[in-house]
XYZ file of C-alpha atoms in Angstrom:
555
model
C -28.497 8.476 33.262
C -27.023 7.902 29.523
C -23.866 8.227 28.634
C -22.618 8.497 24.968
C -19.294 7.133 23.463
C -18.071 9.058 20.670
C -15.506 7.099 18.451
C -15.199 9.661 15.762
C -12.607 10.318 13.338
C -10.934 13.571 13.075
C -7.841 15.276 11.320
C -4.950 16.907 13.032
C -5.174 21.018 12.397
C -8.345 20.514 11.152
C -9.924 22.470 13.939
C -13.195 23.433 12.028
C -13.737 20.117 10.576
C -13.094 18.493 13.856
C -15.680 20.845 15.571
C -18.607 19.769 12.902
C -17.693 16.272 13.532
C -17.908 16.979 17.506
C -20.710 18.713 17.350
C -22.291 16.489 14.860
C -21.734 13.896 17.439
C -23.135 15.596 20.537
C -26.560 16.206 18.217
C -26.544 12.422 18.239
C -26.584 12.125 21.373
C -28.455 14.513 22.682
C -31.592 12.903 20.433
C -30.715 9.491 21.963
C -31.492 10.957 25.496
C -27.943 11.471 26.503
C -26.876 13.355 29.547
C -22.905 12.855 28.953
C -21.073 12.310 25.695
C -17.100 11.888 25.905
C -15.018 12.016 23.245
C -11.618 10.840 22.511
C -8.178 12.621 23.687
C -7.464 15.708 21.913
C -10.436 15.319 19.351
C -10.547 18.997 19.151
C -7.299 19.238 17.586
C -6.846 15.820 16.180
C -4.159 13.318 17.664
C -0.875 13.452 17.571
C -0.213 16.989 16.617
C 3.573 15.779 16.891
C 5.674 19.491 16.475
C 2.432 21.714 15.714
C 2.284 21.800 19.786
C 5.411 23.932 19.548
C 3.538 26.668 17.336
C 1.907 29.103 19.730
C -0.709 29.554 16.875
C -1.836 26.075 17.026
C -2.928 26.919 20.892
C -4.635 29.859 19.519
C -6.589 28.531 17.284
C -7.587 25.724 19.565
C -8.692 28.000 22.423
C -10.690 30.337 19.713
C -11.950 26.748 18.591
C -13.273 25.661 22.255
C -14.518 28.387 22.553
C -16.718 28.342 19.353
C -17.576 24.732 20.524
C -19.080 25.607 23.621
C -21.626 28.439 22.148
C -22.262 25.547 19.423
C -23.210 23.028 22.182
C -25.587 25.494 24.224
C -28.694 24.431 21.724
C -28.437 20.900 23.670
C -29.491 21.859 26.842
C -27.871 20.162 30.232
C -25.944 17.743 27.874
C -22.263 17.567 29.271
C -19.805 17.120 26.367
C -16.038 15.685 27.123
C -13.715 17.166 25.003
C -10.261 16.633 24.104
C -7.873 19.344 23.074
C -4.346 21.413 23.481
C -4.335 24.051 26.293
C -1.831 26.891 27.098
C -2.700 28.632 30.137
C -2.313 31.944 28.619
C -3.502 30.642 24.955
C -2.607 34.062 23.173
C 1.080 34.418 24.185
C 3.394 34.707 21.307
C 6.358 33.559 23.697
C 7.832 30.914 21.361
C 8.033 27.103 22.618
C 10.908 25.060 22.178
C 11.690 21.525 21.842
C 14.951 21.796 24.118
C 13.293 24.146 26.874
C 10.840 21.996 29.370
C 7.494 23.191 28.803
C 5.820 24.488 31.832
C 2.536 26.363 30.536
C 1.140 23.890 27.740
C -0.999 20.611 28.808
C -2.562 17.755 27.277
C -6.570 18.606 28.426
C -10.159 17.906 28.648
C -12.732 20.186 29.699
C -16.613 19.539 30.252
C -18.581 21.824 28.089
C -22.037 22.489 29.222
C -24.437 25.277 28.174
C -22.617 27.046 26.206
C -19.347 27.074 28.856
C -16.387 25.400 30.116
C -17.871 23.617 33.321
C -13.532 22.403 34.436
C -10.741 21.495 32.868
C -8.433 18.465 33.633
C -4.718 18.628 32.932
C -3.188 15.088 32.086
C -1.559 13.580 34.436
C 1.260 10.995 33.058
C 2.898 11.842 29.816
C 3.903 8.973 27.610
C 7.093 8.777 26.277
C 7.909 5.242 24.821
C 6.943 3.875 21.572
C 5.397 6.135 19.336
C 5.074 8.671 21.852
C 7.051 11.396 22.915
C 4.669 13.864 25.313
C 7.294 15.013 27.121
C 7.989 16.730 24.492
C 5.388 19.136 24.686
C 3.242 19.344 27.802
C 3.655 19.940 31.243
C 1.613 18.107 34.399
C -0.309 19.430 36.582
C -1.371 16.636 38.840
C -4.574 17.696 40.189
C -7.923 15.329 40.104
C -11.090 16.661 38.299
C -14.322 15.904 39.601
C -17.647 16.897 38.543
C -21.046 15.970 39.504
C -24.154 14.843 37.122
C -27.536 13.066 38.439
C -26.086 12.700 41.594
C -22.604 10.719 40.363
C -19.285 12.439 40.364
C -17.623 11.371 37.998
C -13.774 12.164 37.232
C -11.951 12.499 33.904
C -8.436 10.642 33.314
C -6.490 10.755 30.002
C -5.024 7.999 28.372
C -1.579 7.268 29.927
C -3.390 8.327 33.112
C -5.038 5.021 33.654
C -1.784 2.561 32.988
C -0.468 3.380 36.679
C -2.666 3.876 39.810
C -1.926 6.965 41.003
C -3.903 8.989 39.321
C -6.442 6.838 39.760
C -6.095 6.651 43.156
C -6.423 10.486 43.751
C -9.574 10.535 41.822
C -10.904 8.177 44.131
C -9.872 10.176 46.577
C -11.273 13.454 45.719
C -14.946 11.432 45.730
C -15.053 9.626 42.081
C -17.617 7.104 41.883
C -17.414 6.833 38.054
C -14.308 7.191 35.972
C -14.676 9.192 32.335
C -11.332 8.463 29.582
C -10.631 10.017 26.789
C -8.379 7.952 24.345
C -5.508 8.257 21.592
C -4.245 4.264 21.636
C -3.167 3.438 18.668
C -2.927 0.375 17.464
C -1.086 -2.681 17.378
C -1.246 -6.403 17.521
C -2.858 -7.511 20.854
C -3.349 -3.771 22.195
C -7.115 -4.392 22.277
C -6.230 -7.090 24.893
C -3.641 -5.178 26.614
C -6.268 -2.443 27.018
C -8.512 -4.457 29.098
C -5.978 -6.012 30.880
C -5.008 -2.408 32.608
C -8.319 -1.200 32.626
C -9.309 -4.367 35.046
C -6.142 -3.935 36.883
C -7.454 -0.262 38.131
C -11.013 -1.340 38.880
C -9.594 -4.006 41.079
C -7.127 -1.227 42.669
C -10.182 1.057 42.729
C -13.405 -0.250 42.415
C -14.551 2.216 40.171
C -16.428 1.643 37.008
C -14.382 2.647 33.726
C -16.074 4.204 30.359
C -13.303 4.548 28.197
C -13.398 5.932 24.669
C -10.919 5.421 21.592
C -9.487 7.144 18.947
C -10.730 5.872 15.504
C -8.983 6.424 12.295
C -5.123 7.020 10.962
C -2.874 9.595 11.584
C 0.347 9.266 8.885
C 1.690 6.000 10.288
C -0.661 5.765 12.966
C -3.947 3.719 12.833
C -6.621 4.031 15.710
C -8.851 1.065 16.159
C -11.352 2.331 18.411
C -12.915 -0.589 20.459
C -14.342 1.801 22.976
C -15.640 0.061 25.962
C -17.225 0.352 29.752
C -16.929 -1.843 32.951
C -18.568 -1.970 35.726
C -17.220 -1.863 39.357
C -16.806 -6.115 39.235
C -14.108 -5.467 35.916
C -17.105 -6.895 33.678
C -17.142 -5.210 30.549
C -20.636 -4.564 29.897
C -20.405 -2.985 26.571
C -17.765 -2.815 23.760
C -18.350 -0.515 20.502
C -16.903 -2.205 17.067
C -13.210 -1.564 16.370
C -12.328 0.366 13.301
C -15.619 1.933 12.600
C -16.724 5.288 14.110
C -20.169 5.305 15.319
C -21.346 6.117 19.028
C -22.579 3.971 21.443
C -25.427 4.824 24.594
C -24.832 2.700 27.737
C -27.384 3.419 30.146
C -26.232 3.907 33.920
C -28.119 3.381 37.410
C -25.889 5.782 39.689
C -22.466 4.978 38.786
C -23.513 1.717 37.664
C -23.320 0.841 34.230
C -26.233 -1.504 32.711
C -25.003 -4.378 30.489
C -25.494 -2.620 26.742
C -24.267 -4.321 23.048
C -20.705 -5.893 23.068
C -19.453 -5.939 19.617
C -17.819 -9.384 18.753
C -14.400 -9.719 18.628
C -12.193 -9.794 15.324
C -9.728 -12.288 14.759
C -6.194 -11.417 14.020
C -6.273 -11.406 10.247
C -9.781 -9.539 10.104
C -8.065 -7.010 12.753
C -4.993 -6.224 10.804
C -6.832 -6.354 7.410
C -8.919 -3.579 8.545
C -6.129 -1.443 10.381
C -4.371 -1.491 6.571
C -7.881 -0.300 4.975
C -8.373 2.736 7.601
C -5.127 3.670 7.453
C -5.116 3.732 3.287
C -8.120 5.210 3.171
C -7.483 7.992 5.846
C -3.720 8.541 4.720
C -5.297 9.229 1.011
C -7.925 11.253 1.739
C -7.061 13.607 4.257
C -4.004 14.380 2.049
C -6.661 14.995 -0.878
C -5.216 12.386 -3.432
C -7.273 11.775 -6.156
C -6.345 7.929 -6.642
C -3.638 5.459 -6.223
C -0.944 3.775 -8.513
C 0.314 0.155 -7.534
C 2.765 -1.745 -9.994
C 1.237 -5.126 -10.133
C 3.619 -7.711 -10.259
C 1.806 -10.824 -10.408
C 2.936 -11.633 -6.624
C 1.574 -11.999 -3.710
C 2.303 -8.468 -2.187
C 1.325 -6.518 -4.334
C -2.057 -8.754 -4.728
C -2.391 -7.797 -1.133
C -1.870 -4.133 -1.437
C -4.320 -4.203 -4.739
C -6.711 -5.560 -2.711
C -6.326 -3.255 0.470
C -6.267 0.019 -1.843
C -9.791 -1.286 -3.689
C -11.834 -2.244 -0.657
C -10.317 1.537 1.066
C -10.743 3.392 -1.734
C -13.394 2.273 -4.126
C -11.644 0.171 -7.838
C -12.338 3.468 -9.663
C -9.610 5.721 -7.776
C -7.139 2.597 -8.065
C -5.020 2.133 -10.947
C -2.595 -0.926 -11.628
C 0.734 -0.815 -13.370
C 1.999 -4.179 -14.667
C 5.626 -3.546 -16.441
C 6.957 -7.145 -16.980
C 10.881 -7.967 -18.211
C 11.963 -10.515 -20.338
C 12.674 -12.135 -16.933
C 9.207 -11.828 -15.843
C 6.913 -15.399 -15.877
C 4.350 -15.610 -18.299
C 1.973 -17.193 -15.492
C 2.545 -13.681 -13.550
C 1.592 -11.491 -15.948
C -1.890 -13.824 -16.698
C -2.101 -13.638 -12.860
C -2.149 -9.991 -12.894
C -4.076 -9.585 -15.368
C -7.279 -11.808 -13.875
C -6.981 -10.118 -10.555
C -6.685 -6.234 -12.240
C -10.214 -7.643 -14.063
C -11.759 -9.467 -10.731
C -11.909 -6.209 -9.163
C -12.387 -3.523 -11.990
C -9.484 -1.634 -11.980
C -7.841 0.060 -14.777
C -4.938 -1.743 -15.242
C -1.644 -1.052 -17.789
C 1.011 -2.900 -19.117
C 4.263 -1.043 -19.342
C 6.965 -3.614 -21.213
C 10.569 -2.803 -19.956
C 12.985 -5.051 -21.816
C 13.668 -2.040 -24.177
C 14.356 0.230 -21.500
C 16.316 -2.348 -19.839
C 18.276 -3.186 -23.158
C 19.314 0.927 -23.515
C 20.442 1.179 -20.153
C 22.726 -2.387 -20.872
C 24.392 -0.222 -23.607
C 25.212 2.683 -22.274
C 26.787 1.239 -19.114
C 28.338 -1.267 -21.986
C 31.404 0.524 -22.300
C 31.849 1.179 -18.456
C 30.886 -2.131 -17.150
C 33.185 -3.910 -19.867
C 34.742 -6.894 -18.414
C 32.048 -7.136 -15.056
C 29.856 -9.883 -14.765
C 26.206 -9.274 -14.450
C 25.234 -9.168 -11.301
C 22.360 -7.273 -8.753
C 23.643 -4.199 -10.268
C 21.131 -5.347 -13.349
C 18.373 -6.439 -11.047
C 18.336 -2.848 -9.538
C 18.066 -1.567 -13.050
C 14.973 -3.132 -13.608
C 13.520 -2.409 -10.083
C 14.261 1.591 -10.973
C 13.155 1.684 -14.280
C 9.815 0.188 -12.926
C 9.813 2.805 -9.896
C 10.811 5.991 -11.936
C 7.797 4.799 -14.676
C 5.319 4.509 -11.248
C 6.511 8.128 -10.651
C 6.065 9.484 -13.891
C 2.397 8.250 -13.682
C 1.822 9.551 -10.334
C 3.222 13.048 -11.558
C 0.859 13.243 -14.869
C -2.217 12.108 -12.262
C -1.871 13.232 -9.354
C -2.255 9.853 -7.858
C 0.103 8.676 -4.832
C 2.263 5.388 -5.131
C 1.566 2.606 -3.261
C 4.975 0.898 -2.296
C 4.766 -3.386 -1.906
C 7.337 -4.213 0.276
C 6.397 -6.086 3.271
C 8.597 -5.635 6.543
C 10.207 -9.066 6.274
C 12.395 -7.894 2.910
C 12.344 -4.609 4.705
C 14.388 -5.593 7.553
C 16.890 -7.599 5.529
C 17.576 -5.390 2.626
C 15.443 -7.174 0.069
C 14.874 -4.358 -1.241
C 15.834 -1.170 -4.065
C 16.125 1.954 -3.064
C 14.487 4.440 -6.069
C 13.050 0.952 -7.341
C 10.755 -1.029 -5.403
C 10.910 0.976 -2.471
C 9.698 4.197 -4.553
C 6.619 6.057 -3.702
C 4.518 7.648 -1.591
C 2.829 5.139 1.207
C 4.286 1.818 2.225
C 1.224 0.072 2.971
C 2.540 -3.728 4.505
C 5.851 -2.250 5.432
C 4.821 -2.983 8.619
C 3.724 -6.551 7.849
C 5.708 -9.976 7.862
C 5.824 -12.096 4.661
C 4.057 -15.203 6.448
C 1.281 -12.588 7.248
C 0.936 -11.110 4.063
C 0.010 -14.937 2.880
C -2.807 -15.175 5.912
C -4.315 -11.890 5.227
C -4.581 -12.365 1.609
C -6.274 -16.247 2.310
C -8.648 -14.386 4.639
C -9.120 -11.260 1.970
C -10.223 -14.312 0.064
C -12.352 -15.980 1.899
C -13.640 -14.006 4.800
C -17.655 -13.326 4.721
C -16.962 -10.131 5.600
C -16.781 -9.360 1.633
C -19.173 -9.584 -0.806
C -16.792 -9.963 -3.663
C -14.622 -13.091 -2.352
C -11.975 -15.071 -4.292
C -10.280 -11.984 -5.772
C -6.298 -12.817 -5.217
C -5.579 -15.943 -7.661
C -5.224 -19.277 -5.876
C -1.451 -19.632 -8.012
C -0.399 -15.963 -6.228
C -0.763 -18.021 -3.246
C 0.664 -21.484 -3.817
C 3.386 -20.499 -5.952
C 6.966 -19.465 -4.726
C 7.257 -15.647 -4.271
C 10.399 -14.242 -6.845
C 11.511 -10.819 -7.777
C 11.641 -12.008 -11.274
C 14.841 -9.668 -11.898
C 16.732 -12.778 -13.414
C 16.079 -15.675 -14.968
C 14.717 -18.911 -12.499
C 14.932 -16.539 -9.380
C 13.125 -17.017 -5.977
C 13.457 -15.485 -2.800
C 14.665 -18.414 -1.455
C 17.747 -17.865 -3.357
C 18.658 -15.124 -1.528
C 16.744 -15.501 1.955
C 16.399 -18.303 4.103
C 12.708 -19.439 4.781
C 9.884 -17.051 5.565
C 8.905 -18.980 8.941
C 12.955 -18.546 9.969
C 13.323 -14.820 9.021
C 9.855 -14.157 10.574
C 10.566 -15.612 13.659
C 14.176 -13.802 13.845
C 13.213 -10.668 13.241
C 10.059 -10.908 15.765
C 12.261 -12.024 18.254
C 14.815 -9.693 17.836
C 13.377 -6.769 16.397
C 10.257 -6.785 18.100
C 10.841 -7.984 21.562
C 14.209 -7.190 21.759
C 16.106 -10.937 22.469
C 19.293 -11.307 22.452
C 20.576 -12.834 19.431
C 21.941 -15.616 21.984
C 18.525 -16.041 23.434
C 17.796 -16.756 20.109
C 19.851 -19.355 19.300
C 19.056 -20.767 22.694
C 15.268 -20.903 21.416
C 16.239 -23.160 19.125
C 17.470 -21.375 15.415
C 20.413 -21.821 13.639
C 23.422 -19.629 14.724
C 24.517 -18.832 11.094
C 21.099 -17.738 10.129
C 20.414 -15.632 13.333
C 23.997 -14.289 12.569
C 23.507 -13.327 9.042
C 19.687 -11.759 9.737
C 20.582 -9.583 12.644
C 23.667 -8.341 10.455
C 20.599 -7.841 7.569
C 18.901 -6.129 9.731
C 21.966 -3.642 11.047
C 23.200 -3.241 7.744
C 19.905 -2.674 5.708
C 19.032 0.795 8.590
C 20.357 3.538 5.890
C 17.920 1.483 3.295
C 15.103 2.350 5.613
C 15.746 5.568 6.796
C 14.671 6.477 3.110
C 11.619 4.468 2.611
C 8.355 6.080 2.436
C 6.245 6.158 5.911
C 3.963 3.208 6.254
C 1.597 1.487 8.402
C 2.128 0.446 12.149
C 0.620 -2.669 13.083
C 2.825 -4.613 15.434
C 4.223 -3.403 19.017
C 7.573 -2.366 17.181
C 7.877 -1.018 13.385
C 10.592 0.295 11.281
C 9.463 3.990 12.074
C 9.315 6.177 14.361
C 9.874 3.332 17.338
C 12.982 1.997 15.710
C 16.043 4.524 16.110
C 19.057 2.703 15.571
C 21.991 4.273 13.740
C 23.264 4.017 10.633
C 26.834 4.228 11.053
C 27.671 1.523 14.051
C 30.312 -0.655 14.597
C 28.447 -2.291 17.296
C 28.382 -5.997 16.697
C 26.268 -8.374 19.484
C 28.040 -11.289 20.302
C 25.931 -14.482 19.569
């Protein structure tokens, strides 16, 4: 028996191009010999739907869709498709759903399509509700096994969430599974891929049942699905292992319920991981919101270098456009860097000069400002004059804005609202400064590129500066990278006290004075544009902490 791993990439609401891509996929498969294919969770509607699974419509449309899917799938005869999707149990109703009533009648399901019908259905089991998740929300349980049979295996479908805890598991096994079939919306994060395989061999061992588990590939908004599909056999070997961040499918043959040892794709470091999360998600973010190009204002720095250099290899140098608009504060040695990157990699690039527009606003706030001393007020000037010029270019095109601003400057403040932080996408939002230095070394020298050496070695070596007064750095202002890195891991990410902190070893004034950053800097972020998720905790959707507090920890 073959069975068929479908990492495809599909767009929420997008229930006719997700059914070409499905069926697209099967056809695939069903040339290769295949006698199963499974594809990931809710591939029929694309995943998450977030608040479209409170629009009865959106159930309508997906039955009429599975429907349509399963006469489209009767030309490959006895191939058993998996499929993902939203199901109401009466799909037509017009009874409104609402976020504050429990839902009872909508689930989270896969069915088995074969010969032109629905062969069963599985409801999901466990809803996740943590992170980026909120399931709850929407569907109901109904915690019933599925089991079907095929060459002489049954095999039992699982969703997800399903296969963190063993209970479902367990039931499966007890309803006569020999081979375990799930679909997959894990999004990712640093480490997840090893986190995956970590519960996956914690229910074989529980079980002894083989695993074929298929990903989610592609970006969704903030989201970013790796992929990295895999199957193990009864021993918690993993026998084969599809690429991560590339779609493709994947045919591991089986003998029973035993899977034979098929291609394992090697595994990406850290850098090459993240690097390639930011390209998906860029590239997916842009084009299934049909921009026609992005804007960037190039500052001669090393985030934006980064961010030029994401946006090119996503989207191609032609739909990428660079904006340099330097001050009479701004180093001559940035603009020259600028310029030779803009070149390196073919983009059209512009040079916007702002000291005149800086010098008008001086004199009309002249008069009202008589008497003050210049201070950030004048730095935020220059910021917004550079981020409403970004948006008058992304009006007259068409083109989005890519925002710069990595998550370390994020989390303290260092940062201008309707300046720096203007746009559309934040594409390292989500990525610490001492990162942003290791992915753009390995953007540089990785094999994985044919065009290498594209960020300037100065961008790199020299120290990073806003360049919004004269002999500025960030230093100035912040304490070291490697101290606010570590801080706001700590505390942001895993949640330490700012005592355990300390106790690790940092400076109580500078944990003091970040975590108050942090606090203080929330209404900052709440009006950021969405960015990328990449480690286990972003400023997002899995940060909700309020704005007005008077909460203070005690070190």
């Amino acid at each position: 028996m073959r069975i068929a791993l479908a990492q495809i990439n599909v767009t929420v609401g997008d229930f006719v191009g997700n059914l070409a891509a499905i069926v697209a996929a099967a056809r695939d498969a069903y040339q290769l010999g295949a006698r199963l294919v499974v594809m990931p969770e809710l591939v029929l509607s694309g995943y998450p739907p977030e608040d479209l699974l409170l629009r009865p419509s959106f159930y309508a449309a997906s039955a009429t869709a599975l429907t349509q899917l399963a006469a489209e799938l009767s030309v490959f005869k006895g191939l058993h498709v998996v499929v993902g999707h939203p199901h109401r149990i009466d799909a037509h109703a017009n009874r409104p759903l609402k976020s504050n009533v429990p839902p009872s009648d909508t689930f989270n399901a896969a069915s088995v399509l074969l010969d032109g019908h629905v062969l069963g259905t599985y409801l999901k089991q466990v809803l996740p509700n943590t992170e980026v998740f909120d399931e709850r929300r929407y569907f109901a349980t109904d915690p019933k096994p599925y089991v079907f049979e095929l060459d002489g295996v049954h095999c039992a479908i699982l969703i997800c969430e399903d296969i963190w805890y063993p209970t479902a598991v367990q039931e499966a096994k007890a309803a006569g599974a020999q081979l375990l079939l799930v679909p997959n919306g894990s999004p990712y994060h640093l480490g997840k891929e090893n986190l995956r395989t970590d519960i996956v061999g914690a229910r074989i061992r529980e079980s002894g049942l083989p695993i074929v588990y298929v990903n989610n590939i592609g970006a969704q908004d903030e989201l970013v699905f790796d992929g990295g599909s895999f199957v193990c056999n009864a021993q918690g070997e993993c026998v084969a292992r599809m690429p991560q961040f590339e779609a493709g499918i994947a045919l591991v043959e089986f003998d029973g319920a035993t899977p034979q040892p098929s291609k394992i794709a090697p595994e990406l470091s850290l850098e090459a991981q993240v690097y390639a999360a930011l390209v998906v998600g860029v590239r997916d973010y842009v084009e299934k919101n049909h921009f026609p190009g992005v804007l960037i204002g190039l500052s001669g720095g090393v985030d934006s270098a980064l961010v030029l250099a994401v946006a090119c290899d996503a989207l191609g140098p032609e739909r990428v456009r660079a904006v340099m608009m330097p001050s009479c504060y701004t180093a001559e040695i940035s603009i020259a860097d600028a310029r030779q990157m803009a070149s390196r990699l073919n983009v059209r690039y512009d040079e916007i000069e702002i000291t005149s527009v800086f010098d008008t606003f001086r004199l009309s706030l002249a008069k009202v400002f008589d008497g003050l001393a210049e201070d950030t007020t004048e730095e935020n000037i220059q910021a917004r004059i550079r981020g409403t010029l970004l948006m008058a270019l992304s009006n007259k095109s068409g083109s989005i804005v890519l925002t710069t601003g990595n998550k370390s400057e994020m989390a303290v403040g260092y940062c201008t609202l309707y300046g720096d932080m203007a746009g559309g996408f934040a594409v390292i939002k989500d990525i610490a400064k001492t990162l942003v230095y290791r992915l753009c070394r390995y953007r540089n020298t990785s094999d994985a590129f044919v065009l290498k050496r594209i960020i300037p070695e100065r961008i790199l070596t020299r120290a990073p500066s806003a360049e919004l007064r004269a002999n500025q750095t960030d230093q100035d202002s912040l304490p070291p990278y490697e101290v606010l890195d570590a801080i706001m891991q700590q505390y942001m990410e895993e949640g330490r006290s700012g005592a355990d902190i300390v106790a690790a070893g940092f400076k109580p004034e500078d944990v003091a004075r970040i975590t108050r950053l942090i606090k203080l800097s929330e209404y900052k972020r709440r009006q950021a544009p969405i960015g990328l998720r990449i480690t286990s905790r972003a400023f997002g959707r899995d940060w909700r902490y309020p704005i007005t507090s008077r909460f203070n920890e005690v070190l």
